[in-house]
Amino acid sequence: MRYKAIIFDLDGVICHTDHYHYQAWKHVADELGIYFDEEINNRLRGVSRMESFEIILERYSGSMTKEEKEEWVTKKNGIYKELLKNMSPADLTAEVKDTLDALREMGLALAIGSSSKNARFILERLGLSGFFDAVSDGNNITRSKPDPEVFIKAAEFLDKKPADCLVVEDAKAGLEAALAGGMECAAVGDAILSNMATWNLKTFSDLLEVVKTI
Ligand code: BG6
Ligand code: MG
């Protein structure tokens, strides 16, 4: 097999939290009188919480201290976490679960590489606590994607070389991070359009064919 480990982004790959991020940021943006739409929300994929807020503030004419920014992102996260409580194992599709199980059967090490500080909470909501061999997330990094830190840490946690890892991503920033970390990558969703990935997956289960290649 070409890979020994697979590192999955979480949001947009294993599950879909875009609409919850959108609702929470929209609440904050509305309170501040800032225009915000789904297109701007798509730019926040893979980007850290504070960097996401900075993108939203591009349309803000006032000024804000560091402390005020912290307060707004904390407020956003509170709303977001309340919304995440709506998630349950039913949000994990049979295709994703069956593919993960099959990859595990094939002997691959499986990890999460997510910019989110809520990754473990989301995994718990999905019924995936303890499923992955390692979880590298927003809590163990100092630099967010497109920096490769989150994936390099995941490979370290798994005790695998970057060249033996495949990253699965739905965001351009994530594909850039994988490549910068010396890892091949598979794109799902809109990330396919960037034409940067080693593999473009039409559907998640295509991974089973990808890992069988020499
Ligand atoms: C990423 C999402 O997984 O996590 C981004 O794609 C999000 O949209 C980032 O901003 C940080 O998430 P959190 O949960 O730490 O606010
Ligand atoms: Mg993502």
PDB file of C-alpha atoms and ligand atoms in Angstrom:
ATOM      1  CA  MET A   1       0.000   0.000   0.000  1.00  0.00           C
ATOM      2  CA  ARG A   2       1.147   3.506  -0.811  1.00  0.00           C
ATOM      3  CA  TYR A   3       0.231   4.962   2.612  1.00  0.00           C
ATOM      4  CA  LYS A   4       0.553   3.826   6.211  1.00  0.00           C
ATOM      5  CA  ALA A   5      -1.678   6.492   7.709  1.00  0.00           C
ATOM      6  CA  ILE A   6      -4.554   8.753   6.776  1.00  0.00           C
ATOM      7  CA  ILE A   7      -5.059  12.129   8.416  1.00  0.00           C
ATOM      8  CA  PHE A   8      -8.578  13.487   8.059  1.00  0.00           C
ATOM      9  CA  ASP A   9      -9.670  17.058   8.349  1.00  0.00           C
ATOM     10  CA  LEU A  10     -12.867  17.037  10.437  1.00  0.00           C
ATOM     11  CA  ASP A  11     -15.197  19.882   9.428  1.00  0.00           C
ATOM     12  CA  GLY A  12     -16.299  19.292   5.825  1.00  0.00           C
ATOM     13  CA  VAL A  13     -14.717  15.838   5.551  1.00  0.00           C
ATOM     14  CA  ILE A  14     -15.987  13.603   8.365  1.00  0.00           C
ATOM     15  CA  CYS A  15     -18.997  15.810   9.101  1.00  0.00           C
ATOM     16  CA  HIS A  16     -20.565  19.105   8.108  1.00  0.00           C
ATOM     17  CA  THR A  17     -20.511  22.015  10.527  1.00  0.00           C
ATOM     18  CA  ASP A  18     -20.452  24.886   7.977  1.00  0.00           C
ATOM     19  CA  HIS A  19     -24.085  25.836   8.642  1.00  0.00           C
ATOM     20  CA  TYR A  20     -23.487  26.009  12.407  1.00  0.00           C
ATOM     21  CA  HIS A  21     -20.365  28.170  11.927  1.00  0.00           C
ATOM     22  CA  TYR A  22     -22.449  30.315   9.573  1.00  0.00           C
ATOM     23  CA  GLN A  23     -25.316  30.788  12.030  1.00  0.00           C
ATOM     24  CA  ALA A  24     -22.969  31.643  14.903  1.00  0.00           C
ATOM     25  CA  TRP A  25     -20.859  34.108  12.886  1.00  0.00           C
ATOM     26  CA  LYS A  26     -24.014  35.613  11.356  1.00  0.00           C
ATOM     27  CA  HIS A  27     -25.311  36.347  14.841  1.00  0.00           C
ATOM     28  CA  VAL A  28     -22.070  38.160  15.728  1.00  0.00           C
ATOM     29  CA  ALA A  29     -21.878  39.980  12.373  1.00  0.00           C
ATOM     30  CA  ASP A  30     -25.502  41.146  12.647  1.00  0.00           C
ATOM     31  CA  GLU A  31     -24.877  42.522  16.141  1.00  0.00           C
ATOM     32  CA  LEU A  32     -21.885  44.439  14.820  1.00  0.00           C
ATOM     33  CA  GLY A  33     -23.762  45.559  11.688  1.00  0.00           C
ATOM     34  CA  ILE A  34     -21.301  43.766   9.381  1.00  0.00           C
ATOM     35  CA  TYR A  35     -22.423  42.237   6.083  1.00  0.00           C
ATOM     36  CA  PHE A  36     -21.868  38.469   6.120  1.00  0.00           C
ATOM     37  CA  ASP A  37     -23.015  35.775   3.714  1.00  0.00           C
ATOM     38  CA  GLU A  38     -22.414  32.121   2.808  1.00  0.00           C
ATOM     39  CA  GLU A  39     -19.697  33.080   0.336  1.00  0.00           C
ATOM     40  CA  ILE A  40     -17.687  34.851   3.055  1.00  0.00           C
ATOM     41  CA  ASN A  41     -18.392  31.870   5.334  1.00  0.00           C
ATOM     42  CA  ASN A  42     -16.765  29.565   2.744  1.00  0.00           C
ATOM     43  CA  ARG A  43     -13.546  31.579   3.071  1.00  0.00           C
ATOM     44  CA  LEU A  44     -13.399  30.572   6.743  1.00  0.00           C
ATOM     45  CA  ARG A  45     -12.902  26.870   5.982  1.00  0.00           C
ATOM     46  CA  GLY A  46      -9.789  25.504   7.645  1.00  0.00           C
ATOM     47  CA  VAL A  47      -8.985  28.921   9.110  1.00  0.00           C
ATOM     48  CA  SER A  48      -8.655  29.405  12.887  1.00  0.00           C
ATOM     49  CA  ARG A  49     -11.374  31.094  14.951  1.00  0.00           C
ATOM     50  CA  MET A  50      -9.584  34.433  15.345  1.00  0.00           C
ATOM     51  CA  GLU A  51      -8.375  34.477  11.739  1.00  0.00           C
ATOM     52  CA  SER A  52     -11.988  33.821  10.697  1.00  0.00           C
ATOM     53  CA  PHE A  53     -13.088  36.866  12.695  1.00  0.00           C
ATOM     54  CA  GLU A  54     -10.365  38.973  11.058  1.00  0.00           C
ATOM     55  CA  ILE A  55     -11.800  37.996   7.646  1.00  0.00           C
ATOM     56  CA  ILE A  56     -15.287  39.030   8.818  1.00  0.00           C
ATOM     57  CA  LEU A  57     -13.855  42.330  10.131  1.00  0.00           C
ATOM     58  CA  GLU A  58     -12.570  43.198   6.639  1.00  0.00           C
ATOM     59  CA  ARG A  59     -16.052  44.748   6.188  1.00  0.00           C
ATOM     60  CA  TYR A  60     -16.049  46.541   9.540  1.00  0.00           C
ATOM     61  CA  SER A  61     -15.396  50.260   9.471  1.00  0.00           C
ATOM     62  CA  GLY A  62     -14.913  50.743  13.228  1.00  0.00           C
ATOM     63  CA  SER A  63     -11.913  49.778  15.281  1.00  0.00           C
ATOM     64  CA  MET A  64     -11.663  47.076  17.909  1.00  0.00           C
ATOM     65  CA  THR A  65      -9.166  46.261  20.624  1.00  0.00           C
ATOM     66  CA  LYS A  66      -7.596  42.823  21.001  1.00  0.00           C
ATOM     67  CA  GLU A  67      -9.713  42.278  24.132  1.00  0.00           C
ATOM     68  CA  GLU A  68     -12.923  43.195  22.330  1.00  0.00           C
ATOM     69  CA  LYS A  69     -12.048  40.789  19.526  1.00  0.00           C
ATOM     70  CA  GLU A  70     -11.503  38.052  22.132  1.00  0.00           C
ATOM     71  CA  GLU A  71     -14.946  38.779  23.595  1.00  0.00           C
ATOM     72  CA  TRP A  72     -16.651  38.501  20.199  1.00  0.00           C
ATOM     73  CA  VAL A  73     -14.953  35.217  19.267  1.00  0.00           C
ATOM     74  CA  THR A  74     -15.813  33.821  22.705  1.00  0.00           C
ATOM     75  CA  LYS A  75     -19.422  34.818  22.118  1.00  0.00           C
ATOM     76  CA  LYS A  76     -19.360  33.188  18.680  1.00  0.00           C
ATOM     77  CA  ASN A  77     -17.964  29.990  20.152  1.00  0.00           C
ATOM     78  CA  GLY A  78     -20.669  29.898  22.832  1.00  0.00           C
ATOM     79  CA  ILE A  79     -23.387  30.105  20.180  1.00  0.00           C
ATOM     80  CA  TYR A  80     -21.562  27.572  17.989  1.00  0.00           C
ATOM     81  CA  LYS A  81     -21.185  25.057  20.828  1.00  0.00           C
ATOM     82  CA  GLU A  82     -24.891  25.312  21.658  1.00  0.00           C
ATOM     83  CA  LEU A  83     -25.666  24.553  18.005  1.00  0.00           C
ATOM     84  CA  LEU A  84     -23.226  21.610  18.002  1.00  0.00           C
ATOM     85  CA  LYS A  85     -25.420  19.980  20.654  1.00  0.00           C
ATOM     86  CA  ASN A  86     -27.853  19.291  17.791  1.00  0.00           C
ATOM     87  CA  MET A  87     -25.303  16.881  16.322  1.00  0.00           C
ATOM     88  CA  SER A  88     -25.602  13.174  16.979  1.00  0.00           C
ATOM     89  CA  PRO A  89     -24.256   9.889  15.565  1.00  0.00           C
ATOM     90  CA  ALA A  90     -26.982  10.272  12.914  1.00  0.00           C
ATOM     91  CA  ASP A  91     -24.805  13.064  11.410  1.00  0.00           C
ATOM     92  CA  LEU A  92     -22.144  10.513  10.555  1.00  0.00           C
ATOM     93  CA  THR A  93     -23.102   9.036   7.188  1.00  0.00           C
ATOM     94  CA  ALA A  94     -23.010   5.283   6.664  1.00  0.00           C
ATOM     95  CA  GLU A  95     -20.572   5.872   3.795  1.00  0.00           C
ATOM     96  CA  VAL A  96     -18.079   7.691   6.012  1.00  0.00           C
ATOM     97  CA  LYS A  97     -18.397   5.202   8.869  1.00  0.00           C
ATOM     98  CA  ASP A  98     -18.122   2.139   6.608  1.00  0.00           C
ATOM     99  CA  THR A  99     -15.109   3.614   4.799  1.00  0.00           C
ATOM    100  CA  LEU A 100     -13.351   4.427   8.083  1.00  0.00           C
ATOM    101  CA  ASP A 101     -14.011   0.887   9.321  1.00  0.00           C
ATOM    102  CA  ALA A 102     -12.687  -0.611   6.076  1.00  0.00           C
ATOM    103  CA  LEU A 103      -9.515   1.532   6.205  1.00  0.00           C
ATOM    104  CA  ARG A 104      -8.944   0.418   9.783  1.00  0.00           C
ATOM    105  CA  GLU A 105      -9.394  -3.240   8.670  1.00  0.00           C
ATOM    106  CA  MET A 106      -6.713  -2.655   6.016  1.00  0.00           C
ATOM    107  CA  GLY A 107      -4.280  -1.818   8.818  1.00  0.00           C
ATOM    108  CA  LEU A 108      -3.989   1.923   8.236  1.00  0.00           C
ATOM    109  CA  ALA A 109      -3.431   4.290  11.145  1.00  0.00           C
ATOM    110  CA  LEU A 110      -6.170   6.930  11.244  1.00  0.00           C
ATOM    111  CA  ALA A 111      -5.921  10.436  12.668  1.00  0.00           C
ATOM    112  CA  ILE A 112      -7.755  13.743  12.757  1.00  0.00           C
ATOM    113  CA  GLY A 113      -5.947  16.942  11.712  1.00  0.00           C
ATOM    114  CA  SER A 114      -8.311  19.837  12.391  1.00  0.00           C
ATOM    115  CA  SER A 115      -7.862  23.566  13.089  1.00  0.00           C
ATOM    116  CA  SER A 116     -10.847  23.396  15.431  1.00  0.00           C
ATOM    117  CA  LYS A 117     -10.560  23.617  19.192  1.00  0.00           C
ATOM    118  CA  ASN A 118     -13.941  21.868  19.313  1.00  0.00           C
ATOM    119  CA  ALA A 119     -12.743  18.776  17.432  1.00  0.00           C
ATOM    120  CA  ARG A 120     -12.999  16.394  20.398  1.00  0.00           C
ATOM    121  CA  PHE A 121     -16.445  17.719  21.295  1.00  0.00           C
ATOM    122  CA  ILE A 122     -17.633  17.163  17.711  1.00  0.00           C
ATOM    123  CA  LEU A 123     -16.157  13.640  17.632  1.00  0.00           C
ATOM    124  CA  GLU A 124     -18.022  12.914  20.855  1.00  0.00           C
ATOM    125  CA  ARG A 125     -21.310  14.165  19.365  1.00  0.00           C
ATOM    126  CA  LEU A 126     -20.734  11.895  16.338  1.00  0.00           C
ATOM    127  CA  GLY A 127     -20.051   8.868  18.526  1.00  0.00           C
ATOM    128  CA  LEU A 128     -16.410   8.763  17.387  1.00  0.00           C
ATOM    129  CA  SER A 129     -14.677   9.452  20.715  1.00  0.00           C
ATOM    130  CA  GLY A 130     -11.715   7.119  20.924  1.00  0.00           C
ATOM    131  CA  PHE A 131     -12.098   5.893  17.332  1.00  0.00           C
ATOM    132  CA  PHE A 132      -9.060   7.663  15.880  1.00  0.00           C
ATOM    133  CA  ASP A 133      -5.507   6.646  16.749  1.00  0.00           C
ATOM    134  CA  ALA A 134      -4.606  10.309  17.218  1.00  0.00           C
ATOM    135  CA  VAL A 135      -6.314  13.691  17.284  1.00  0.00           C
ATOM    136  CA  SER A 136      -4.298  16.769  16.343  1.00  0.00           C
ATOM    137  CA  ASP A 137      -6.437  19.899  16.615  1.00  0.00           C
ATOM    138  CA  GLY A 138      -6.561  23.615  17.334  1.00  0.00           C
ATOM    139  CA  ASN A 139      -5.482  22.980  20.927  1.00  0.00           C
ATOM    140  CA  ASN A 140      -2.048  21.587  20.076  1.00  0.00           C
ATOM    141  CA  ILE A 141      -0.930  24.065  17.420  1.00  0.00           C
ATOM    142  CA  THR A 142       0.334  27.618  17.346  1.00  0.00           C
ATOM    143  CA  ARG A 143      -0.150  28.177  13.609  1.00  0.00           C
ATOM    144  CA  SER A 144      -3.311  27.377  11.662  1.00  0.00           C
ATOM    145  CA  LYS A 145      -3.615  25.896   8.139  1.00  0.00           C
ATOM    146  CA  PRO A 146      -2.141  26.621   5.553  1.00  0.00           C
ATOM    147  CA  ASP A 147       0.767  26.089   7.950  1.00  0.00           C
ATOM    148  CA  PRO A 148       1.473  22.320   8.077  1.00  0.00           C
ATOM    149  CA  GLU A 149       1.825  22.194  11.890  1.00  0.00           C
ATOM    150  CA  VAL A 150      -1.476  20.423  12.588  1.00  0.00           C
ATOM    151  CA  PHE A 151      -0.673  17.606  10.128  1.00  0.00           C
ATOM    152  CA  ILE A 152       2.986  17.300  11.167  1.00  0.00           C
ATOM    153  CA  LYS A 153       1.804  16.910  14.773  1.00  0.00           C
ATOM    154  CA  ALA A 154      -0.745  14.283  13.704  1.00  0.00           C
ATOM    155  CA  ALA A 155       2.002  12.290  11.936  1.00  0.00           C
ATOM    156  CA  GLU A 156       4.186  12.596  15.041  1.00  0.00           C
ATOM    157  CA  PHE A 157       1.344  11.409  17.297  1.00  0.00           C
ATOM    158  CA  LEU A 158       0.977   8.376  15.006  1.00  0.00           C
ATOM    159  CA  ASP A 159       4.744   7.885  14.837  1.00  0.00           C
ATOM    160  CA  LYS A 160       4.627   7.945  11.015  1.00  0.00           C
ATOM    161  CA  LYS A 161       6.760   9.796   8.470  1.00  0.00           C
ATOM    162  CA  PRO A 162       4.966  12.582   6.552  1.00  0.00           C
ATOM    163  CA  ALA A 163       5.725  10.769   3.267  1.00  0.00           C
ATOM    164  CA  ASP A 164       3.714   7.767   4.532  1.00  0.00           C
ATOM    165  CA  CYS A 165       0.639   9.876   5.305  1.00  0.00           C
ATOM    166  CA  LEU A 166      -2.287  10.881   3.112  1.00  0.00           C
ATOM    167  CA  VAL A 167      -4.293  13.952   4.140  1.00  0.00           C
ATOM    168  CA  VAL A 168      -8.001  14.252   3.265  1.00  0.00           C
ATOM    169  CA  GLU A 169      -9.235  17.855   3.011  1.00  0.00           C
ATOM    170  CA  ASP A 170     -12.163  19.989   1.867  1.00  0.00           C
ATOM    171  CA  ALA A 171     -10.335  23.341   2.050  1.00  0.00           C
ATOM    172  CA  LYS A 172      -7.629  24.897  -0.122  1.00  0.00           C
ATOM    173  CA  ALA A 173      -5.807  26.041   3.042  1.00  0.00           C
ATOM    174  CA  GLY A 174      -5.750  22.405   4.161  1.00  0.00           C
ATOM    175  CA  LEU A 175      -4.361  21.098   0.865  1.00  0.00           C
ATOM    176  CA  GLU A 176      -1.635  23.760   1.028  1.00  0.00           C
ATOM    177  CA  ALA A 177      -0.861  22.677   4.592  1.00  0.00           C
ATOM    178  CA  ALA A 178      -0.564  19.007   3.606  1.00  0.00           C
ATOM    179  CA  LEU A 179       1.749  19.737   0.674  1.00  0.00           C
ATOM    180  CA  ALA A 180       3.874  22.101   2.801  1.00  0.00           C
ATOM    181  CA  GLY A 181       4.210  19.268   5.320  1.00  0.00           C
ATOM    182  CA  GLY A 182       5.483  16.844   2.673  1.00  0.00           C
ATOM    183  CA  MET A 183       2.257  14.838   2.535  1.00  0.00           C
ATOM    184  CA  GLU A 184       0.131  13.774  -0.405  1.00  0.00           C
ATOM    185  CA  CYS A 185      -3.490  14.832  -0.223  1.00  0.00           C
ATOM    186  CA  ALA A 186      -6.959  13.898  -1.380  1.00  0.00           C
ATOM    187  CA  ALA A 187      -9.543  16.605  -2.006  1.00  0.00           C
ATOM    188  CA  VAL A 188     -13.265  16.347  -1.351  1.00  0.00           C
ATOM    189  CA  GLY A 189     -15.989  18.885  -2.185  1.00  0.00           C
ATOM    190  CA  ASP A 190     -15.012  22.369  -3.372  1.00  0.00           C
ATOM    191  CA  ALA A 191     -11.299  21.717  -2.709  1.00  0.00           C
ATOM    192  CA  ILE A 192     -11.272  19.650  -5.918  1.00  0.00           C
ATOM    193  CA  LEU A 193     -11.602  22.890  -7.900  1.00  0.00           C
ATOM    194  CA  SER A 194      -8.198  24.089  -6.679  1.00  0.00           C
ATOM    195  CA  ASN A 195      -6.533  21.303  -8.694  1.00  0.00           C
ATOM    196  CA  MET A 196      -3.828  21.024  -6.032  1.00  0.00           C
ATOM    197  CA  ALA A 197      -4.538  17.575  -4.644  1.00  0.00           C
ATOM    198  CA  THR A 198      -2.810  14.326  -5.481  1.00  0.00           C
ATOM    199  CA  TRP A 199      -6.267  12.737  -5.652  1.00  0.00           C
ATOM    200  CA  ASN A 200      -9.734  14.143  -6.253  1.00  0.00           C
ATOM    201  CA  LEU A 201     -12.442  12.123  -4.521  1.00  0.00           C
ATOM    202  CA  LYS A 202     -15.881  12.142  -6.152  1.00  0.00           C
ATOM    203  CA  THR A 203     -17.192  10.489  -3.050  1.00  0.00           C
ATOM    204  CA  PHE A 204     -15.618   9.614   0.323  1.00  0.00           C
ATOM    205  CA  SER A 205     -15.515   5.866  -0.339  1.00  0.00           C
ATOM    206  CA  ASP A 206     -13.206   6.482  -3.347  1.00  0.00           C
ATOM    207  CA  LEU A 207     -10.501   6.520  -0.653  1.00  0.00           C
ATOM    208  CA  LEU A 208     -10.633   2.731  -0.602  1.00  0.00           C
ATOM    209  CA  GLU A 209      -9.360   2.627  -4.201  1.00  0.00           C
ATOM    210  CA  VAL A 210      -6.778   5.379  -3.574  1.00  0.00           C
ATOM    211  CA  VAL A 211      -5.074   3.563  -0.699  1.00  0.00           C
ATOM    212  CA  LYS A 212      -4.770   0.361  -2.757  1.00  0.00           C
ATOM    213  CA  THR A 213      -2.569   2.082  -5.363  1.00  0.00           C
ATOM    214  CA  ILE A 214       1.138   1.309  -5.309  1.00  0.00           C
TER     215      ILE A 214
HETATM  216  C1  BG6 B   1     -12.019  24.475  11.068  1.00  0.00           C
HETATM  217  C2  BG6 B   1     -13.160  25.080  10.282  1.00  0.00           C
HETATM  218  O1  BG6 B   1     -12.146  23.092  11.084  1.00  0.00           O
HETATM  219  O2  BG6 B   1     -12.003  24.955  12.402  1.00  0.00           O
HETATM  220  C3  BG6 B   1     -13.073  26.601  10.370  1.00  0.00           C
HETATM  221  O3  BG6 B   1     -13.080  24.668   8.934  1.00  0.00           O
HETATM  222  C4  BG6 B   1     -13.039  27.041  11.825  1.00  0.00           C
HETATM  223  O4  BG6 B   1     -14.170  27.157   9.704  1.00  0.00           O
HETATM  224  C5  BG6 B   1     -11.872  26.364  12.534  1.00  0.00           C
HETATM  225  O5  BG6 B   1     -12.889  28.454  11.913  1.00  0.00           O
HETATM  226  C6  BG6 B   1     -11.782  26.734  14.005  1.00  0.00           C
HETATM  227  O6  BG6 B   1     -12.874  26.172  14.667  1.00  0.00           O
HETATM  228  P1  BG6 B   1     -13.213  26.347  16.199  1.00  0.00           P
HETATM  229  O7  BG6 B   1     -14.181  25.208  16.455  1.00  0.00           O
HETATM  230  O8  BG6 B   1     -11.945  26.199  16.987  1.00  0.00           O
HETATM  231  O9  BG6 B   1     -13.831  27.684  16.363  1.00  0.00           O
HETATM  232 MG    MG B   2     -12.489  21.416   6.540  1.00  0.00          MG
END
